[in-house]
Coordinates of C-alpha atoms and ligand atoms in Angstrom, one line a residue:
Chain A
M59 CA -19.4 7.0 -23.8
F60 CA -16.4 5.9 -25.8
V61 CA -14.0 7.4 -23.3
L62 CA -15.9 5.6 -20.5
K63 CA -15.6 2.3 -22.2
L64 CA -11.9 2.9 -22.8
I65 CA -11.4 3.9 -19.1
I66 CA -13.0 0.8 -17.7
R67 CA -11.3 -1.6 -20.1
N68 CA -7.9 0.1 -19.7
A69 CA -8.2 0.1 -15.9
F70 CA -8.5 -3.6 -15.8
R71 CA -6.1 -4.5 -18.5
H72 CA -3.2 -5.3 -16.2
K73 CA -5.2 -7.2 -13.6
L74 CA -2.4 -7.8 -11.2
R75 CA -1.0 -4.3 -11.3
T76 CA -4.5 -2.7 -11.0
G77 CA -5.4 -5.2 -8.2
L78 CA -2.3 -4.3 -6.2
T79 CA -2.9 -0.6 -6.7
I80 CA -6.5 -0.9 -5.6
L81 CA -5.4 -2.9 -2.5
G82 CA -2.7 -0.3 -1.7
V83 CA -5.2 2.6 -2.0
A84 CA -7.8 0.6 0.0
V85 CA -5.4 -0.1 2.9
A86 CA -4.2 3.6 2.9
I87 CA -7.7 4.9 2.8
M88 CA -8.7 2.6 5.6
A89 CA -5.8 3.7 7.7
F90 CA -6.6 7.3 7.0
G91 CA -10.2 6.8 7.9
L92 CA -9.4 5.0 11.2
L93 CA -6.9 7.6 12.2
R94 CA -9.4 10.3 11.6
T95 CA -12.0 8.4 13.6
L96 CA -9.4 8.0 16.4
I97 CA -9.0 11.7 16.5
S98 CA -12.7 12.4 16.7
A99 CA -13.1 9.7 19.3
W100 CA -10.5 11.5 21.3
Y101 CA -12.6 14.6 21.2
Q102 CA -15.8 12.7 21.8
G103 CA -15.8 13.5 25.5
V104 CA -15.6 17.1 24.7
E105 CA -18.3 16.9 22.0
S106 CA -20.7 15.2 24.4
A107 CA -19.9 17.6 27.3
S108 CA -22.7 20.0 28.2
A109 CA -22.3 23.7 27.6
S110 CA -24.8 24.4 30.4
R111 CA -22.7 22.8 33.1
L112 CA -19.9 24.6 34.8
I113 CA -17.0 23.0 36.6
T114 CA -15.2 24.9 39.4
R115 CA -11.8 23.7 40.5
N116 CA -8.9 25.0 42.4
A117 CA -7.1 27.7 40.5
I118 CA -3.7 26.3 41.1
S119 CA -4.3 22.9 39.6
L120 CA -6.7 20.0 39.4
T121 CA -4.7 18.1 42.0
F122 CA -5.5 20.8 44.7
T123 CA -8.9 20.5 46.4
L124 CA -11.5 23.0 47.6
P125 CA -13.3 23.2 50.9
I126 CA -16.8 21.8 50.8
S127 CA -18.1 25.0 52.4
Y128 CA -17.7 26.7 49.0
G129 CA -20.8 24.9 47.8
E130 CA -23.2 27.0 49.8
K131 CA -21.7 30.2 48.5
I132 CA -21.7 29.0 44.9
R133 CA -25.4 28.2 45.2
S134 CA -26.1 31.8 46.1
V135 CA -24.6 33.1 42.8
P136 CA -27.4 34.4 40.5
G137 CA -27.8 32.2 37.5
V138 CA -26.7 29.0 39.3
R139 CA -29.5 26.4 39.4
K140 CA -28.0 23.4 41.1
V141 CA -24.6 22.6 42.7
S142 CA -22.9 19.3 43.2
Y143 CA -19.4 18.0 43.7
A144 CA -17.1 15.1 43.1
N145 CA -13.6 13.8 43.8
W146 CA -11.4 12.0 41.4
F147 CA -10.7 8.8 43.4
G148 CA -8.1 7.1 41.2
G149 CA -8.9 3.6 42.5
I150 CA -7.5 0.6 40.8
Y151 CA -9.2 -2.7 40.3
I152 CA -6.6 -5.4 40.9
S153 CA -4.1 -4.0 38.4
E154 CA -3.3 -0.8 36.5
K155 CA -4.2 -2.2 33.2
N156 CA -7.8 -2.5 34.3
F157 CA -8.0 1.3 34.3
F158 CA -11.4 3.1 34.4
A159 CA -12.5 6.4 35.8
N160 CA -13.9 6.4 39.3
F161 CA -15.3 9.2 41.3
A162 CA -16.7 9.9 44.7
I163 CA -19.9 11.9 44.2
D164 CA -22.4 13.9 46.0
A165 CA -24.9 11.2 45.1
R166 CA -28.3 12.7 44.8
N167 CA -27.4 16.1 43.2
Y168 CA -24.7 14.7 41.0
L169 CA -27.0 12.2 39.2
D170 CA -29.6 14.9 38.8
L171 CA -27.1 17.1 37.0
Y172 CA -26.2 14.2 34.6
P173 CA -29.5 13.2 33.0
E174 CA -27.5 11.4 30.3
F175 CA -26.8 8.6 32.8
V176 CA -30.0 6.7 32.6
I177 CA -30.7 4.6 35.7
P178 CA -33.9 2.6 36.4
P179 CA -35.6 4.3 39.4
E180 CA -35.5 1.3 41.7
Q181 CA -31.7 0.9 41.1
K182 CA -31.2 4.5 41.8
D183 CA -33.0 4.2 45.1
A184 CA -31.0 1.2 46.0
F185 CA -27.8 3.1 45.4
L186 CA -28.9 6.2 47.3
T187 CA -29.8 4.1 50.4
D188 CA -26.6 2.1 50.5
R189 CA -23.6 4.2 51.7
K190 CA -21.2 1.7 50.2
G191 CA -23.1 1.2 47.0
C192 CA -21.8 2.2 43.6
V193 CA -23.2 3.1 40.2
I194 CA -21.4 1.6 37.2
G195 CA -21.7 2.1 33.4
Q196 CA -23.1 -0.6 31.2
S197 CA -19.9 -1.2 29.3
L198 CA -17.9 -1.4 32.6
S199 CA -20.4 -4.0 33.9
E200 CA -19.9 -6.0 30.7
R201 CA -16.1 -5.6 30.8
F202 CA -15.8 -7.2 34.2
G203 CA -19.0 -9.2 34.3
W204 CA -20.3 -7.1 37.3
K205 CA -24.0 -7.5 38.1
L206 CA -26.3 -5.9 40.6
G207 CA -25.4 -7.0 44.1
D208 CA -21.8 -8.0 43.2
P209 CA -19.0 -6.8 45.6
V210 CA -16.2 -4.7 44.1
T211 CA -13.0 -3.8 45.8
L212 CA -10.8 -0.9 44.6
R213 CA -7.3 -0.2 45.8
G214 CA -7.0 3.5 46.6
T215 CA -4.0 5.4 45.3
I216 CA -4.8 9.0 46.2
Y217 CA -6.8 7.7 49.2
P218 CA -4.9 4.7 50.5
G219 CA -6.5 1.4 51.5
Q220 CA -8.9 -1.2 50.2
W221 CA -12.3 0.2 49.5
S222 CA -15.3 -2.2 49.2
F223 CA -18.4 -1.4 47.3
T224 CA -21.6 -3.2 46.2
V225 CA -23.0 -2.7 42.7
R226 CA -26.4 -1.1 43.2
A227 CA -27.1 0.5 39.9
I228 CA -26.0 0.2 36.3
Y229 CA -26.5 3.3 34.1
Q230 CA -26.9 3.4 30.3
G231 CA -25.9 6.3 28.2
A232 CA -28.7 8.4 26.7
E233 CA -26.5 9.0 23.6
K234 CA -24.1 6.7 21.8
S235 CA -21.3 9.1 22.7
T236 CA -22.1 9.0 26.5
D237 CA -19.2 7.4 28.4
E238 CA -20.6 4.1 29.8
S239 CA -17.3 3.1 31.5
Q240 CA -17.4 5.2 34.7
F241 CA -17.7 4.2 38.3
F242 CA -19.4 6.4 41.0
F243 CA -19.8 6.0 44.7
H244 CA -20.8 8.1 47.7
W245 CA -18.6 11.0 48.6
D246 CA -20.0 10.7 52.1
Y247 CA -18.4 7.2 52.4
L248 CA -15.0 8.6 51.4
N249 CA -15.3 11.6 53.7
E250 CA -16.3 9.5 56.6
V251 CA -13.2 7.4 56.3
M252 CA -11.0 10.5 55.8
K253 CA -12.3 12.0 58.9
K254 CA -11.1 9.0 60.8
T255 CA -7.8 8.3 59.1
S256 CA -6.5 11.7 57.9
P257 CA -8.7 14.5 59.2
G258 CA -6.7 17.2 57.3
R259 CA -8.1 15.8 54.0
A260 CA -11.7 15.6 55.1
D261 CA -14.4 17.9 53.9
M262 CA -12.4 18.7 50.7
V263 CA -13.8 18.5 47.2
G264 CA -12.1 18.0 43.9
V265 CA -14.5 19.9 41.7
F266 CA -17.9 21.5 42.0
V267 CA -20.4 21.0 39.2
E268 CA -23.0 23.6 38.6
S269 CA -26.0 23.7 36.3
I270 CA -26.9 27.1 35.2
E271 CA -30.2 28.7 34.0
D272 CA -28.9 30.1 30.8
A273 CA -26.1 28.5 28.8
D274 CA -25.5 31.8 27.0
R275 CA -24.5 33.4 30.3
A276 CA -22.0 30.7 31.3
A277 CA -19.0 32.9 31.1
E278 CA -20.6 35.6 33.2
V279 CA -21.8 33.2 35.9
G280 CA -18.4 31.5 36.0
R281 CA -16.7 34.9 36.5
S282 CA -19.1 35.7 39.4
I283 CA -18.2 32.4 41.1
D284 CA -14.5 33.0 40.8
E285 CA -15.0 36.6 42.0
L286 CA -16.5 35.2 45.3
F287 CA -13.2 33.4 46.2
R288 CA -10.8 36.0 45.0
N289 CA -8.0 36.5 47.5
S290 CA -9.3 33.7 49.6
L291 CA -7.1 30.8 50.7
A292 CA -8.1 28.6 47.7
E293 CA -9.0 30.7 44.6
T294 CA -11.2 29.0 42.1
M295 CA -11.2 28.6 38.3
T296 CA -14.6 28.0 36.7
E297 CA -15.2 27.0 33.1
T298 CA -17.8 25.2 31.1
E299 CA -17.6 21.4 31.2
K300 CA -16.6 21.6 27.5
A301 CA -13.6 23.8 28.2
F302 CA -12.7 21.7 31.2
Q303 CA -12.7 18.5 29.1
M304 CA -10.8 20.3 26.5
S305 CA -8.0 21.0 28.9
F306 CA -7.5 17.3 29.4
V307 CA -7.5 16.6 25.6
A308 CA -5.1 19.6 25.1
M309 CA -2.6 17.8 27.3
T310 CA -2.4 15.1 24.7
G311 CA -2.6 17.7 21.9
A312 CA 0.8 16.8 20.6
I313 CA -0.2 13.2 20.2
V314 CA -3.4 14.2 18.4
A315 CA -1.3 16.4 16.1
A316 CA 1.1 13.6 15.4
I317 CA -1.8 11.2 14.5
Q318 CA -3.2 13.9 12.2
I319 CA 0.2 14.3 10.5
V320 CA 0.5 10.5 10.1
S321 CA -2.9 10.3 8.5
Y322 CA -1.9 12.8 5.8
V323 CA 1.5 11.2 5.4
V324 CA -0.3 7.9 4.6
I325 CA -2.2 9.7 1.8
V326 CA 0.9 11.3 0.4
I327 CA 2.7 7.9 0.3
I328 CA -0.1 6.2 -1.6
M329 CA -0.3 9.3 -3.9
V330 CA 3.4 8.8 -4.8
V331 CA 2.9 5.0 -5.3
A332 CA -0.2 5.5 -7.5
A333 CA 1.5 8.3 -9.5
N334 CA 4.4 6.0 -10.2
T335 CA 2.0 3.2 -11.4
M336 CA 0.0 5.6 -13.5
A337 CA 3.2 7.0 -15.1
M338 CA 4.3 3.5 -15.9
T339 CA 1.0 2.6 -17.4
A340 CA 0.7 5.8 -19.4
R341 CA 4.2 5.4 -20.8
E342 CA 3.3 2.1 -22.2
R343 CA 0.2 3.6 -23.8
I344 CA 1.9 6.5 -25.5
P345 CA 1.7 4.8 -28.9
E346 CA -2.0 4.3 -28.3
Y347 CA -2.6 7.9 -27.3
A348 CA -0.5 9.0 -30.3
T349 CA -2.7 6.8 -32.6
M350 CA -5.8 8.4 -31.1
K351 CA -4.4 11.8 -31.7
T352 CA -3.5 10.8 -35.3
L353 CA -7.1 9.9 -35.9
G354 CA -8.1 13.4 -34.7
F355 CA -8.9 12.9 -31.0
G356 CA -8.0 16.0 -29.1
A357 CA -6.2 16.5 -25.8
R358 CA -9.4 16.3 -23.7
Y359 CA -10.0 12.7 -24.9
I360 CA -6.5 11.7 -23.9
A361 CA -6.6 13.6 -20.6
G362 CA -10.1 12.2 -19.9
A363 CA -8.9 8.6 -20.5
I364 CA -5.9 9.0 -18.3
F365 CA -7.6 10.9 -15.4
G366 CA -10.6 8.6 -15.7
E367 CA -8.5 5.5 -15.4
S368 CA -6.5 6.8 -12.5
I369 CA -9.6 8.1 -10.6
T370 CA -11.5 4.9 -11.3
I371 CA -8.8 2.7 -9.8
S372 CA -8.3 4.9 -6.8
L373 CA -12.0 5.3 -6.2
V374 CA -12.5 1.6 -6.3
G375 CA -9.6 1.4 -3.8
G376 CA -11.3 4.1 -1.7
L377 CA -14.6 2.3 -1.7
L378 CA -12.9 -0.9 -0.7
G379 CA -11.0 1.0 2.0
V380 CA -14.3 2.4 3.4
A381 CA -15.8 -1.0 3.4
L382 CA -12.8 -2.5 5.2
S383 CA -12.8 0.3 7.8
F384 CA -16.1 -0.9 9.3
P385 CA -15.0 -4.3 10.5
A386 CA -11.7 -2.8 11.5
G387 CA -13.5 -0.1 13.4
T388 CA -15.7 -2.6 15.2
W389 CA -12.6 -4.5 16.2
I390 CA -10.9 -1.4 17.5
E391 CA -14.0 -0.4 19.3
H392 CA -14.0 -3.7 21.1
S393 CA -10.4 -3.8 22.0
L394 CA -10.1 -0.2 23.1
K395 CA -13.4 0.3 24.7
Q396 CA -12.0 1.7 27.9
F397 CA -10.3 4.5 26.1
F398 CA -12.8 5.4 23.5
P399 CA -16.5 4.9 24.5
A400 CA -17.6 5.5 21.0
F401 CA -15.4 4.6 18.0
A402 CA -17.9 5.1 15.2
I403 CA -16.9 5.9 11.6
S404 CA -18.9 8.9 10.8
T405 CA -20.4 10.0 7.5
P406 CA -18.0 13.0 7.2
T407 CA -15.1 10.6 7.6
I408 CA -16.5 8.4 4.8
V409 CA -16.9 11.5 2.6
L410 CA -13.3 12.5 3.5
D411 CA -12.1 9.0 2.6
L412 CA -13.7 9.2 -0.8
V413 CA -12.5 12.8 -1.4
A414 CA -9.0 11.7 -0.5
S415 CA -9.1 8.8 -2.9
V416 CA -10.3 11.0 -5.7
I417 CA -7.5 13.5 -4.9
V418 CA -5.0 10.6 -5.0
G419 CA -6.3 9.5 -8.4
T420 CA -6.2 13.0 -9.8
V421 CA -2.7 13.8 -8.5
A422 CA -1.4 10.5 -9.8
A423 CA -2.7 11.3 -13.3
L424 CA -1.4 14.9 -13.5
F425 CA 2.0 14.1 -14.9
P426 CA 1.0 11.2 -17.2
A427 CA -1.9 13.3 -18.6
W428 CA 0.5 16.2 -19.2
R429 CA 2.9 13.8 -21.0
G430 CA 0.1 12.2 -23.0
T431 CA -1.5 15.4 -24.2
T432 CA 1.6 17.3 -25.1
I433 CA 3.7 14.6 -26.7
N434 CA 4.3 15.1 -30.4
V435 CA 2.2 12.7 -32.5
A436 CA 5.0 11.6 -34.8
D437 CA 7.3 11.0 -31.8
G438 CA 4.6 9.0 -30.0
L439 CA 4.1 6.8 -33.1
R440 CA 7.8 6.2 -33.5
R441 CA 7.8 4.5 -30.0
I442 CA 6.1 1.5 -31.5
G443 CA 8.9 0.4 -33.7
Chain B
M289 CA -0.6 8.1 -66.2
T290 CA 0.6 10.9 -68.4
T291 CA -2.2 13.3 -67.8
C292 CA -2.9 14.8 -64.4
P293 CA -6.3 16.4 -64.2
D294 CA -5.8 17.8 -60.7
N295 CA -3.0 17.9 -58.1
I296 CA -4.3 16.8 -54.7
V297 CA -0.9 17.3 -52.9
E298 CA 1.4 20.2 -53.6
V299 CA 4.7 20.2 -51.6
R300 CA 6.8 23.3 -51.9
D301 CA 10.4 23.8 -50.6
L302 CA 10.0 21.5 -47.7
V303 CA 12.9 21.7 -45.2
K304 CA 13.2 19.6 -42.0
T305 CA 16.2 19.3 -39.7
Y306 CA 16.6 17.6 -36.4
R307 CA 18.8 18.8 -33.7
R308 CA 20.6 16.3 -31.6
G309 CA 22.5 18.3 -29.0
A310 CA 24.8 20.6 -30.9
Q311 CA 24.6 18.3 -34.0
V312 CA 22.2 19.4 -36.8
V313 CA 20.8 16.5 -38.9
P314 CA 19.2 17.6 -42.1
V315 CA 16.5 15.2 -43.1
L316 CA 14.6 17.0 -45.9
E317 CA 16.3 19.5 -48.1
N318 CA 14.0 21.6 -50.3
I319 CA 11.6 19.0 -51.3
T320 CA 9.1 20.1 -54.0
F321 CA 6.7 17.8 -55.8
D322 CA 3.0 17.2 -56.6
I323 CA 0.8 14.2 -56.3
C324 CA -2.1 13.7 -58.7
E325 CA -5.6 13.0 -57.5
G326 CA -6.1 9.2 -57.7
E327 CA -2.4 8.5 -57.7
F328 CA -0.9 5.4 -56.1
L329 CA 2.6 6.5 -55.1
A330 CA 5.3 4.5 -53.5
L331 CA 8.1 6.3 -51.6
M332 CA 11.3 4.3 -51.3
G333 CA 14.8 4.9 -50.1
P334 CA 17.4 3.8 -47.6
S335 CA 16.6 3.7 -43.9
G336 CA 16.9 7.0 -42.3
S337 CA 16.4 8.9 -45.5
G338 CA 13.4 10.7 -44.2
K339 CA 10.5 8.8 -45.8
S340 CA 8.4 8.6 -42.6
T341 CA 9.2 12.2 -41.8
L342 CA 8.0 13.3 -45.3
L343 CA 4.9 11.2 -45.1
N344 CA 4.0 12.5 -41.6
I345 CA 4.3 16.1 -42.7
I346 CA 2.1 15.5 -45.7
A347 CA -0.4 13.7 -43.5
G348 CA -0.4 16.6 -41.0
I349 CA 1.1 14.8 -37.9
D350 CA 4.4 16.5 -38.1
K351 CA 5.6 20.0 -39.0
A352 CA 8.3 21.1 -41.4
D353 CA 10.8 23.8 -40.5
S354 CA 9.9 25.7 -43.7
G355 CA 8.0 25.2 -46.9
T356 CA 4.4 24.6 -47.5
V357 CA 2.1 21.6 -48.0
A358 CA -1.2 22.2 -49.7
I359 CA -3.8 19.4 -49.8
G360 CA -6.9 19.8 -51.9
G361 CA -6.1 23.5 -51.9
V362 CA -5.8 23.8 -48.1
D363 CA -2.4 25.0 -46.8
I364 CA -2.1 22.6 -43.9
S365 CA 1.3 24.0 -42.8
S366 CA -0.6 27.1 -41.5
L367 CA -3.3 25.2 -39.6
S368 CA -3.4 25.3 -35.8
E369 CA -2.9 22.0 -33.9
T370 CA -6.7 21.7 -33.3
D371 CA -7.7 22.6 -36.8
L372 CA -5.1 20.1 -38.1
A373 CA -6.6 17.4 -35.9
S374 CA -10.1 17.8 -37.3
W375 CA -8.7 18.2 -40.8
R376 CA -6.9 14.9 -40.5
S377 CA -10.0 13.1 -39.2
L378 CA -11.9 14.2 -42.4
N379 CA -9.2 14.0 -45.1
V380 CA -6.6 11.4 -44.3
G381 CA -6.7 7.7 -43.5
F382 CA -3.7 6.2 -41.7
I383 CA -2.2 2.7 -42.2
F384 CA 0.8 1.9 -40.0
Q385 CA 3.4 -0.8 -40.0
F386 CA 2.3 -2.2 -36.7
Y387 CA -1.4 -1.7 -37.3
N388 CA -1.8 0.5 -34.2
L389 CA -5.2 -0.9 -33.2
I390 CA -6.4 -0.2 -29.6
P391 CA -6.0 -3.6 -27.9
V392 CA -9.0 -3.1 -25.5
L393 CA -11.4 -2.4 -28.4
T394 CA -12.9 -4.9 -30.7
A395 CA -12.4 -4.8 -34.4
F396 CA -15.8 -3.1 -34.7
E397 CA -15.0 -0.6 -32.0
N398 CA -11.6 0.2 -33.6
V399 CA -13.1 0.9 -36.9
E400 CA -15.8 2.9 -35.3
M401 CA -13.3 5.2 -33.5
P402 CA -12.9 7.9 -36.3
L403 CA -16.6 8.1 -36.7
L404 CA -17.0 9.1 -33.1
L405 CA -15.6 12.5 -34.0
T406 CA -18.4 13.0 -36.6
G407 CA -22.0 13.8 -35.9
L408 CA -23.2 10.4 -37.1
S409 CA -25.8 8.6 -35.1
R410 CA -25.2 5.2 -33.6
A411 CA -27.1 3.4 -36.4
E412 CA -25.3 5.4 -39.1
R413 CA -22.0 4.5 -37.6
R414 CA -22.8 0.9 -37.4
E415 CA -23.8 1.0 -41.1
H416 CA -20.5 2.6 -42.1
V417 CA -18.4 0.3 -40.0
E418 CA -20.1 -2.8 -41.5
I419 CA -19.5 -1.5 -45.0
A420 CA -15.8 -0.8 -44.2
L421 CA -15.3 -4.2 -42.6
G422 CA -17.1 -5.7 -45.7
V423 CA -14.6 -4.1 -48.0
V424 CA -11.7 -5.7 -46.1
N425 CA -13.7 -8.9 -45.8
L426 CA -13.8 -9.2 -42.0
T427 CA -17.4 -8.8 -41.2
D428 CA -17.4 -12.1 -39.4
R429 CA -14.6 -11.0 -37.1
M430 CA -16.0 -7.7 -35.9
D431 CA -16.4 -8.8 -32.3
H432 CA -12.8 -10.0 -32.1
Y433 CA -10.1 -8.2 -30.2
P434 CA -6.8 -7.4 -32.0
S435 CA -5.0 -10.1 -30.0
Q436 CA -7.5 -12.7 -31.4
L437 CA -6.6 -11.7 -35.0
S438 CA -3.6 -12.5 -37.2
G439 CA -1.2 -9.8 -38.3
G440 CA -2.8 -9.7 -41.7
Q441 CA -6.3 -9.5 -40.3
Q442 CA -5.2 -6.7 -37.9
Q443 CA -3.8 -4.8 -40.8
R444 CA -7.1 -5.2 -42.7
V445 CA -9.0 -3.9 -39.7
A446 CA -6.6 -1.0 -39.7
I447 CA -7.4 -0.4 -43.3
A448 CA -11.1 -0.5 -42.6
R449 CA -10.5 2.1 -39.9
A450 CA -8.5 4.2 -42.4
V451 CA -11.3 4.3 -45.0
V452 CA -14.4 4.4 -42.7
T453 CA -14.6 8.2 -42.9
D454 CA -14.1 8.0 -46.6
P455 CA -11.0 10.3 -46.8
R456 CA -9.5 11.4 -50.1
I457 CA -6.0 10.4 -49.2
L458 CA -4.6 7.2 -47.6
V459 CA -1.1 7.3 -46.1
A460 CA 0.7 4.0 -45.4
D461 CA 4.1 3.7 -43.7
E462 CA 5.4 0.2 -44.5
P463 CA 2.0 -1.4 -44.4
T464 CA 3.5 -4.8 -45.2
G465 CA 6.6 -4.4 -43.2
D466 CA 5.5 -6.7 -40.5
L467 CA 3.5 -9.2 -42.6
D468 CA 4.3 -12.6 -44.2
R469 CA 4.1 -12.8 -48.1
V470 CA 0.6 -14.0 -48.4
S471 CA -0.8 -11.5 -45.9
A472 CA 1.2 -8.8 -47.6
Q473 CA -0.3 -9.7 -51.0
D474 CA -3.7 -9.5 -49.4
V475 CA -3.1 -6.1 -48.0
L476 CA -1.6 -4.8 -51.2
G477 CA -4.5 -6.2 -53.3
L478 CA -6.8 -4.4 -51.0
M479 CA -5.0 -1.1 -51.4
E480 CA -5.0 -1.5 -55.1
R481 CA -8.7 -2.0 -55.0
L482 CA -9.2 1.1 -52.8
N483 CA -7.2 3.1 -55.4
H484 CA -8.9 1.7 -58.4
E485 CA -12.5 1.2 -57.3
F486 CA -12.8 3.9 -54.8
G487 CA -10.5 6.4 -56.3
K488 CA -8.4 7.0 -53.1
T489 CA -5.1 8.7 -53.5
I490 CA -2.5 6.5 -51.8
I491 CA 1.0 7.5 -50.6
M492 CA 2.9 4.4 -49.4
V493 CA 6.3 4.2 -47.9
T494 CA 7.9 0.8 -48.4
H495 CA 11.2 -1.1 -48.6
D496 CA 9.5 -4.0 -50.4
P497 CA 10.0 -4.0 -54.2
R498 CA 7.0 -6.2 -54.6
A499 CA 4.9 -3.6 -52.8
A500 CA 6.3 -0.9 -54.9
E501 CA 5.3 -2.8 -58.1
R502 CA 1.7 -2.3 -57.3
A503 CA 2.1 1.5 -57.3
H504 CA 1.8 3.6 -60.5
L505 CA 4.7 5.8 -59.5
V506 CA 7.8 5.2 -57.4
R507 CA 9.8 8.0 -56.0
H508 CA 13.2 7.6 -54.3
L509 CA 14.2 9.7 -51.3
E510 CA 17.9 9.8 -50.8
K511 CA 20.0 12.1 -48.7
G512 CA 17.0 14.5 -48.3
V513 CA 16.5 14.7 -52.1
L514 CA 13.6 13.2 -54.1
N515 CA 14.1 11.4 -57.5
D516 CA 11.5 10.1 -59.9
V517 CA 11.5 6.5 -61.0
R518 CA 8.6 5.5 -63.2
S519 CA 7.4 1.9 -62.7
Ligands
ATP752 N1 12.5 13.0 -33.1 C1 13.7 12.9 -33.7 N2 14.8 13.4 -33.2 C2 15.9 13.4 -33.9 N3 16.1 12.7 -35.0 C3 15.1 12.2 -35.6 C4 13.8 12.2 -35.0 N4 12.9 11.5 -35.8 C5 13.6 11.1 -36.9 N5 14.9 11.5 -36.7 C6 16.0 11.2 -37.7 O1 15.5 11.7 -38.9 C7 16.0 10.8 -40.0 C8 14.8 10.3 -40.8 O2 14.0 9.5 -40.1 P1 12.7 8.8 -40.7 O3 12.1 8.0 -39.7 O4 12.0 9.8 -41.5 O5 13.5 7.8 -41.7 P2 12.9 6.7 -42.7 O6 13.3 7.0 -44.0 O7 11.4 6.5 -42.4 O8 13.7 5.4 -42.1 P3 13.2 3.9 -42.0 O9 13.2 3.3 -43.4 O10 14.2 3.2 -41.2 O11 11.8 3.9 -41.4 C9 16.7 9.7 -39.3 O12 18.1 9.9 -39.4 C10 16.3 9.7 -37.9 O13 17.2 9.3 -37.0
MG753 MG1 10.2 5.1 -41.5

């Protein structure tokens, strides 16, 4: 009780010093939390990927396609329930900075395989019956103000030319983590044009998507699919959607690692700053601690007072940092929507923030507490004069 | 003051040296003396003669290199750090030159501090604190912080803190060293009363001859050696 009173009053004795320390910790913890959230947003696509869907691609690399005829053979593999396919289209809307993912899809089957894209039935019908129709995500529609019936023209990069579509359906994600920024149109439309302009590229598919009966047998089914095409002209590589997504993220693994390191560096820096402040504060209080010792207060009282003060300050900073990270997170979510469909500060991140701030407070108090508890009473008293 | 019924302090062959690098500074050289129960002793001597060091060793906040200090029959030179701390809290009241109050605690809370180490209830503590503040005549200032009190008032709070646990010995290191004459007289009067009325044994280090006048006995420490001077 007494130590608690001492901690609180001591903590707010130098209002400016304490205020600045709290602010420093708050900003550091906020940065830490946002960087952690950034990393998890990065992996969000992977997290939301289904383990019961397989992706088959050309074994050489993603940029190589597969003949559409493979679809029939894949369908015959035991354990495969449904097969669909899609091509990465890589179309650009006006300019590169408007980037969003767009795919040519085997319309009916593909949407069946992705129940997380929720589309009103009449819109879905409208899309299926319009060969030049497209389905867009809710956030994409908000971003460019596209409504049902609006025309949209994309400039092809992989498939040259101007490609005109009409928005026929807008999907919403079943989960918060569902990516609502994608654009889908009919593979048949793409293939029709290819047949006319570059027949060599017709009837080719970027990836096959398969749903399987038993997620636990994914590896086995994938192996049987790849077995089918062994030694053929285009060998395949089948993996779960999760693993497939992961290979994208892995490409940027170095960046993620860098962000991870930076997030810890931020904590280390604030630790050093807080330790310095705490050391300065404790040095000034040596005569007070010596007085307490003279009166018979043991080391645990002194250590309790020093640790308590340090942890109180850093925890208040941590709480403030957590509070600040919500508006900051919302702002980031708005401005980086096309990259991170879901930028939400999770409970584990908040817990991690608070744990980090307690660690900062504890580490900052280590040296002062050691000094305060081990200093000779007579020497400590002498400092007053 | 010729009869001494009981020695409360027995100092034997006390030696203390400080080392500054290669240089050895002898501070106390074979000090041996006794203090009677109920004595009011003034320790005088030039600056740097070791008065504070001697006082600190007797009060159990510093250790001698050799020799023994027995207080009320307890050899405190052989006590462990922890035992010494609890011994101090029960047996010695401290009065410092610069009062050494905790600035973030009120007068009441400062005086209450030593009682927190006892098993007393909140109500009992309050009662003791009020009595102690009554003795120093500061009951009306108990909710003031040290910064809101004059030097003399702060020293009186410190005296209340020193006596609140009812220790047998009070040690004071230049208790009037930082006070003006009137406040100093106040504080000395108070100490005299504590000696007379409450029977406290007082050991006071001072440079001030007027302070020494109040004591029954004055001892001079010079070059590590103690000489008697009766007042
Ligand atoms: N921690 C220490 N390390 C080295 N020397 C010390 C230490 N503490 C005290 N001394 C030395 O011991 C001697 C006695 O010091 P002490 O404080 O006991 O003197 P004093 O008689 O109380 O002096 P003053 O009247 O100025 O208070 C001095 O020479 C001082 O410099
Ligand atoms: Mg001194």
